[in-house]
Amino acid sequence: MIFYIIRRFLFLPIILLGISLIIFVLFSRLSEYQRLATYINNPERLKSTDLDKLIELYGLRDPAIIQYGRWLKNVFSGNLGWSYVGKEPVYNAILRRFPFSVELTIFSVIPIILLGTWFGVLSAIHHNRPLDHTLRIFSVVGWSFPDFVFGLFILMIFYSSLNWFPPGNLSIWASDILKTSLFRSYTGMLTIDSLLNRRLDIFFDALRHLIGPVITLTYVELAFILRITRSSMLEVLQKDYIRTARAKGLSEKVVINKHAKRNAMIPVATVSGQTVLGLLSGTVIVETIFNRTGLGSFMALAAQQLDYASIMGGTLFFGFILIIGNLIVDVSYAVIDPRVRLE
Amino acid sequence: MKRNRRTLFRKFFLNLSAFLGFFILFVFIVVAIFAPFIAPPKPNKNPYLMPIVTWNGNPEAPSPEHRFGIAGKRDIFYGVIWGTRTAFQVGIIVTFVSTFIGLVVGSIAGYFGKLFDEILMRVTDVFLAIPFLVAAMVFTTILGTGLDKVMIAMTVFSWMYPARLIRGNILQVKEEQYITAARSLGVSHFFIILRHVLPNSIFPVLIQASMRMGSLVITAASLNFLGIGAPQGYADWGALLNYSRNWMLGGNGEALKYWYMTVFPGTAMVLFVLSWNLVGDALRDFFDPRLRI
Amino acid sequence: MNKPSLLLDVKDLRVFFYNDNKEELHAVDGVTFQVYCGETVALVGESGCGKSVTSLALLRLIDSNGRITGGEITFAGINLLHLSKKQMQGIRGKDISMIFQEPSTALNPVFTIGDQIMETIILHQHVNQKEARDIAEGMLKIAGIPDPGKRLLEYPHELSGGMKQRAMIAMALSCRPKLLIADEPTTSLDVTIQAQILELIRDLQQKLNMAVILITHDLGIVADMANRIIVMYAGKIVEEGNRQDIFKDPSHPYTIGLLRSIPRLDIHQEKLSSIPGMVPDPVHFPSGCRFRNRCPLADPLCQQEPSSALISDHHFVYCHHWKRKAELQAESFTNE
Ligand SMILES: Nc1ncnc2c1ncn2[C@@H]1O[C@H](COP(=O)(O)OP(=O)(O)OP(=O)(O)O)[C@@H](O)[C@H]1O
Ligand SMILES: [Mg+2]
């Protein structure tokens, strides 16, 4: 296992390079003029009439490999160009929006894992009985719902009709308070910051705005965890050690909750990384529909307006985050399964 | 007897959901084939572009003339019908091409092993690292809009799944081969592997493909929904749903006034994906009961 | 010597399974036997004859696709089949314990040995963590595991097969059960370890004065360990008697065939090939004597259910023709 982890860490830079290479190759299809924006952090300079001089200056007609090196250097020094959509350097735009997406992802991951494993276990325990079938239908329908369709339905019902969960990140009164110097930003995540600022009203307002997108993402992504839990639970329940646990006199509850679940969660843990991956791309759609600020809606907007610097930076960022996230999942997976720890 | 009822119930349910899947799919196939008769296009016009039927930008409720109503100056019914063709096109072409690429890459990695395998699998990791939708977005922004661009983008970022599957199968067969030592009989290694791998892999690949079909169609529709996929007015469910975004609030105190803009294309979309998922489930139950998940 | 008291009384036990085609499988079909305190009863018979199902039924641990459809299981005067789930859980692991064939799959891979043993102790003996630990450590020591304090903290995969089975035994015996069911406890272990484990079981049996139901294919082990022997065939008991009765005077044609196969068993085989023919399909057992399609003595009378014949004290046989067993000396089973 140690070797495995070390190997993973050794490959990390290679994969990160790979991602940057794909992105660079893709973007090298654009003209020099279009690419210029991905190098320049200052919008004033882009307005200058003599773009050719700038292109010369940034060596955008140099051999590709040299350009790649130069661009990488730029990336590492945090210069991802000017974001036309964000009206600020791409780097800042991403860092400012990312916490919102993380917040949404965290708030969605929790119910997905909890409900998904709960339903999955229920489904397995009630194998082939009505509850199992009901949950299967429930999950396959959710699985079949595109997030934007379900999101639109949620908006229609809970916003247009009932006016419970409005779109956006915050109500106007709350975002006004955010702009004042009274409110200090610590993490960039509204729920946490509002608690740290002791503003319960803002906290609940932020929560209220989170509910719609969270319901959407949860239902759409739930099926995956549910299925994995169900099948792995079914498999575990056949195992000899479950019979041993019963033969000891443990109650069915302990057998399921302690002996079976812990084992059944191992495959679930390995795919939870994929769920986060799905969620992060889900934010693109869900943030757009619910009109939320975040990295996802930022990407969508940049794509709609062909803001190449933002797209390039955002994709790179997404890729890096996911790679590192997956690595963390793999390593923490060793914690659940003692067999992996030693191998 | 209680037990007998349960088995019956299960069989019925499994058959029912499989039947439902195939049935819905069948209906969609019929609709796609007969689209020109169900919703006749204007002569000499590209039928995949929804014709503009009104100059008034406001949506119009379903009427005998426009059965599903009007959105974005276009007939929703027409869009839903021809969108079926779009969905099939995208799903089938992308699945087919990406599965083919995946088979080739996976076979090379699995068969040659060692360095080949290592390199190809790292490449797969790289491609898997970028979220599918984001990757497709990047691609279409660079290549320009158009359904073909959307399909290229999705192909480039979905060959990894069949590749991994086939590689796994080959490695497994290879391992078994060493044990049974069939190799020593002098039969060419390559053909042994091929003979063992193909029959074992066809159904997993098929099942995976049918499960992937849904997510491909969703992604393509997502791009169109965001307005960065197919061009304006293209007959696509995602593009139709895009029109509804500005009318979510309803009007004149009627919150659900424009329900038809969401409900018709949305339902078509969900049923389409659902049918593929049910079919995939049924195939899996049928061919690989071990994987009954 | 005073007569040992009755511990377990199984009467006409029936366990049926149901498959997807709604067919009934009579895995155990009218089994009656007794176990007395402190004795070892061996349950022998070919693979699939219902030994494991019988023993699992004693703990009411039949898989969900099966059911105990009839009979009585009286343990220490209580009919187990009338107990509530909760009461039954109080019996399992405390009064009746079980060890299984495959120690590497019978232990939960994600909990330490200590966890798993202490869990039973805490459950049944109402002691705290610390006391449970001490008991567990003591138990491991008794089970012959060196350095028990350290082993408690290890996971199953860190132990060898023999060690795992010792840990299983420690776990099963931690609450001093009155009855231990050992379902092929040594089959998956190599020969020297086998002997050690059996020695351990016998040793602990004497120390704790518990009864043991030993399930095995290995008649060598039976000859070594058992006071009494129950021979099963196709879900029914065909013969039952003291060790001497069965080995010296086997009376059922099946038992006779089984004993002829002893020399071959040192190479451990699943099927006793010296008896020609196959165990009948459990869904379609023949009527009457279930052995008749393989029996050299079979005649039309065998289509009727044989009743038990008492040969001597405690020696029963279920066969119409047991008196003709001498003919079997001439007639060879090994004529494949
Ligand atoms: N869960 C189950 N579902 C269906 N049939 C079962 C189940 N468990 C056991 N059986 C059937 O019951 C019969 C008796 O099985 P059992 O496991 O008791 O045999 P056994 O004597 O222990 O054999 P072995 O020596 O191989 O362990 C077999 O025909 C078996 O197929
Ligand atoms: Mg058995």
mmCIF file of C-alpha atoms in Angstrom, chain C residues 151-292:
data_model
loop_
_atom_site.group_PDB
_atom_site.id
_atom_site.type_symbol
_atom_site.label_atom_id
_atom_site.label_comp_id
_atom_site.label_asym_id
_atom_site.label_seq_id
_atom_site.Cartn_x
_atom_site.Cartn_y
_atom_site.Cartn_z
ATOM 1 C CA ARG C 151 -2.738 -10.754 18.747
ATOM 2 C CA LEU C 152 -5.840 -9.077 20.104
ATOM 3 C CA LEU C 153 -4.860 -5.959 18.207
ATOM 4 C CA GLU C 154 -4.242 -7.740 14.935
ATOM 5 C CA TYR C 155 -6.547 -8.166 11.994
ATOM 6 C CA PRO C 156 -7.505 -11.612 10.684
ATOM 7 C CA HIS C 157 -5.325 -11.306 7.604
ATOM 8 C CA GLU C 158 -2.288 -10.940 9.815
ATOM 9 C CA LEU C 159 -2.778 -14.430 11.256
ATOM 10 C CA SER C 160 -2.049 -17.795 9.705
ATOM 11 C CA GLY C 161 -4.890 -20.190 8.937
ATOM 12 C CA GLY C 162 -4.281 -22.290 12.031
ATOM 13 C CA MET C 163 -4.055 -19.198 14.213
ATOM 14 C CA LYS C 164 -7.300 -17.908 12.790
ATOM 15 C CA GLN C 165 -9.053 -21.147 13.639
ATOM 16 C CA ARG C 166 -7.638 -20.954 17.135
ATOM 17 C CA ALA C 167 -8.982 -17.441 17.385
ATOM 18 C CA MET C 168 -12.353 -18.679 16.152
ATOM 19 C CA ILE C 169 -12.308 -21.345 18.827
ATOM 20 C CA ALA C 170 -11.365 -18.803 21.456
ATOM 21 C CA MET C 171 -14.267 -16.675 20.299
ATOM 22 C CA ALA C 172 -16.718 -19.556 20.274
ATOM 23 C CA LEU C 173 -15.703 -20.750 23.711
ATOM 24 C CA SER C 174 -15.325 -17.362 25.351
ATOM 25 C CA CYS C 175 -18.732 -17.647 27.000
ATOM 26 C CA ARG C 176 -18.274 -21.255 28.045
ATOM 27 C CA PRO C 177 -21.053 -22.725 25.924
ATOM 28 C CA LYS C 178 -22.690 -26.004 26.828
ATOM 29 C CA LEU C 179 -22.679 -27.083 23.226
ATOM 30 C CA LEU C 180 -20.115 -26.444 20.523
ATOM 31 C CA ILE C 181 -20.950 -27.135 16.908
ATOM 32 C CA ALA C 182 -17.825 -27.585 14.861
ATOM 33 C CA ASP C 183 -18.626 -27.721 11.172
ATOM 34 C CA GLU C 184 -15.596 -29.246 9.500
ATOM 35 C CA PRO C 185 -13.262 -27.247 11.711
ATOM 36 C CA THR C 186 -10.100 -28.618 10.174
ATOM 37 C CA THR C 187 -10.901 -29.243 6.550
ATOM 38 C CA SER C 188 -9.095 -26.179 5.276
ATOM 39 C CA LEU C 189 -6.016 -26.672 7.437
ATOM 40 C CA ASP C 190 -2.976 -28.762 6.741
ATOM 41 C CA VAL C 191 -2.540 -32.087 8.461
ATOM 42 C CA THR C 192 -0.277 -31.179 11.368
ATOM 43 C CA ILE C 193 -2.369 -28.142 12.227
ATOM 44 C CA GLN C 194 -5.495 -30.294 11.964
ATOM 45 C CA ALA C 195 -4.228 -32.568 14.692
ATOM 46 C CA GLN C 196 -3.390 -29.602 16.920
ATOM 47 C CA ILE C 197 -6.788 -28.018 16.484
ATOM 48 C CA LEU C 198 -8.609 -31.251 17.224
ATOM 49 C CA GLU C 199 -6.442 -31.797 20.266
ATOM 50 C CA LEU C 200 -7.323 -28.293 21.373
ATOM 51 C CA ILE C 201 -11.038 -28.894 20.955
ATOM 52 C CA ARG C 202 -10.873 -32.127 22.909
ATOM 53 C CA ASP C 203 -8.806 -30.525 25.596
ATOM 54 C CA LEU C 204 -11.172 -27.588 26.011
ATOM 55 C CA GLN C 205 -14.163 -29.856 25.889
ATOM 56 C CA GLN C 206 -12.938 -31.644 28.963
ATOM 57 C CA LYS C 207 -12.012 -28.448 30.734
ATOM 58 C CA LEU C 208 -15.360 -26.810 30.095
ATOM 59 C CA ASN C 209 -17.420 -29.993 30.152
ATOM 60 C CA MET C 210 -19.242 -29.086 26.990
ATOM 61 C CA ALA C 211 -20.844 -31.248 24.378
ATOM 62 C CA VAL C 212 -19.516 -31.131 20.841
ATOM 63 C CA ILE C 213 -21.266 -31.825 17.588
ATOM 64 C CA LEU C 214 -18.467 -32.513 15.173
ATOM 65 C CA ILE C 215 -19.217 -32.434 11.491
ATOM 66 C CA THR C 216 -16.615 -33.926 9.253
ATOM 67 C CA HIS C 217 -15.928 -36.010 6.200
ATOM 68 C CA ASP C 218 -12.929 -37.566 7.773
ATOM 69 C CA LEU C 219 -13.758 -40.866 9.393
ATOM 70 C CA GLY C 220 -10.268 -40.975 10.846
ATOM 71 C CA ILE C 221 -11.109 -37.909 12.887
ATOM 72 C CA VAL C 222 -14.420 -39.451 13.867
ATOM 73 C CA ALA C 223 -12.743 -42.601 15.115
ATOM 74 C CA ASP C 224 -10.433 -40.411 17.120
ATOM 75 C CA MET C 225 -12.862 -37.966 18.651
ATOM 76 C CA ALA C 226 -16.440 -39.171 18.728
ATOM 77 C CA ASN C 227 -18.363 -40.919 21.469
ATOM 78 C CA ARG C 228 -21.337 -41.341 19.246
ATOM 79 C CA ILE C 229 -21.805 -41.189 15.518
ATOM 80 C CA ILE C 230 -24.779 -40.132 13.446
ATOM 81 C CA VAL C 231 -24.681 -41.081 9.791
ATOM 82 C CA MET C 232 -26.773 -38.940 7.478
ATOM 83 C CA TYR C 233 -27.785 -39.545 3.932
ATOM 84 C CA ALA C 234 -29.840 -37.231 1.740
ATOM 85 C CA GLY C 235 -31.382 -35.259 4.572
ATOM 86 C CA LYS C 236 -32.154 -38.212 6.814
ATOM 87 C CA ILE C 237 -30.382 -40.147 9.490
ATOM 88 C CA VAL C 238 -29.610 -43.655 8.312
ATOM 89 C CA GLU C 239 -27.747 -44.989 11.313
ATOM 90 C CA GLU C 240 -26.825 -43.879 14.763
ATOM 91 C CA GLY C 241 -24.771 -45.529 17.459
ATOM 92 C CA ASN C 242 -21.759 -45.486 19.727
ATOM 93 C CA ARG C 243 -18.386 -45.349 18.100
ATOM 94 C CA GLN C 244 -17.756 -49.051 18.591
ATOM 95 C CA ASP C 245 -21.185 -49.917 17.217
ATOM 96 C CA ILE C 246 -20.661 -48.007 14.040
ATOM 97 C CA PHE C 247 -17.075 -48.985 13.372
ATOM 98 C CA LYS C 248 -17.316 -52.606 14.463
ATOM 99 C CA ASP C 249 -20.827 -53.389 13.442
ATOM 100 C CA PRO C 250 -22.011 -50.996 10.732
ATOM 101 C CA SER C 251 -25.496 -52.045 9.748
ATOM 102 C CA HIS C 252 -26.779 -49.703 7.086
ATOM 103 C CA PRO C 253 -25.485 -50.464 3.596
ATOM 104 C CA TYR C 254 -24.551 -46.808 3.266
ATOM 105 C CA THR C 255 -22.515 -46.836 6.459
ATOM 106 C CA ILE C 256 -20.787 -49.973 5.350
ATOM 107 C CA GLY C 257 -19.907 -48.332 2.061
ATOM 108 C CA LEU C 258 -18.766 -45.221 3.849
ATOM 109 C CA LEU C 259 -16.438 -47.139 6.124
ATOM 110 C CA ARG C 260 -14.897 -48.999 3.220
ATOM 111 C CA SER C 261 -13.720 -45.687 1.915
ATOM 112 C CA ILE C 262 -11.621 -44.814 4.937
ATOM 113 C CA PRO C 263 -8.229 -45.704 3.462
ATOM 114 C CA ARG C 264 -8.897 -43.371 0.624
ATOM 115 C CA LEU C 265 -9.641 -40.460 2.862
ATOM 116 C CA ASP C 266 -6.075 -39.697 3.799
ATOM 117 C CA ILE C 267 -5.843 -37.990 0.444
ATOM 118 C CA HIS C 268 -8.882 -35.943 1.381
ATOM 119 C CA GLN C 269 -11.599 -36.251 -1.186
ATOM 120 C CA GLU C 270 -14.981 -34.676 -1.198
ATOM 121 C CA LYS C 271 -16.848 -37.562 -2.683
ATOM 122 C CA LEU C 272 -16.744 -41.045 -1.299
ATOM 123 C CA SER C 273 -16.163 -42.729 -4.590
ATOM 124 C CA SER C 274 -16.270 -46.265 -3.322
ATOM 125 C CA ILE C 275 -20.046 -46.061 -3.262
ATOM 126 C CA PRO C 276 -21.185 -46.229 -6.855
ATOM 127 C CA GLY C 277 -23.726 -43.737 -8.102
ATOM 128 C CA MET C 278 -24.558 -40.222 -7.029
ATOM 129 C CA VAL C 279 -26.515 -38.597 -4.266
ATOM 130 C CA PRO C 280 -29.981 -38.130 -5.734
ATOM 131 C CA ASP C 281 -31.122 -34.677 -6.769
ATOM 132 C CA PRO C 282 -32.335 -33.091 -3.526
ATOM 133 C CA VAL C 283 -35.432 -31.655 -5.171
ATOM 134 C CA HIS C 284 -36.542 -35.085 -6.341
ATOM 135 C CA PHE C 285 -35.563 -37.566 -3.683
ATOM 136 C CA PRO C 286 -36.881 -41.056 -4.316
ATOM 137 C CA SER C 287 -39.754 -42.179 -2.143
ATOM 138 C CA GLY C 288 -39.088 -44.626 0.647
ATOM 139 C CA CYS C 289 -35.446 -45.318 1.384
ATOM 140 C CA ARG C 290 -33.420 -42.590 -0.275
ATOM 141 C CA PHE C 291 -30.388 -44.813 -0.671
ATOM 142 C CA ARG C 292 -32.189 -47.444 -2.690
#
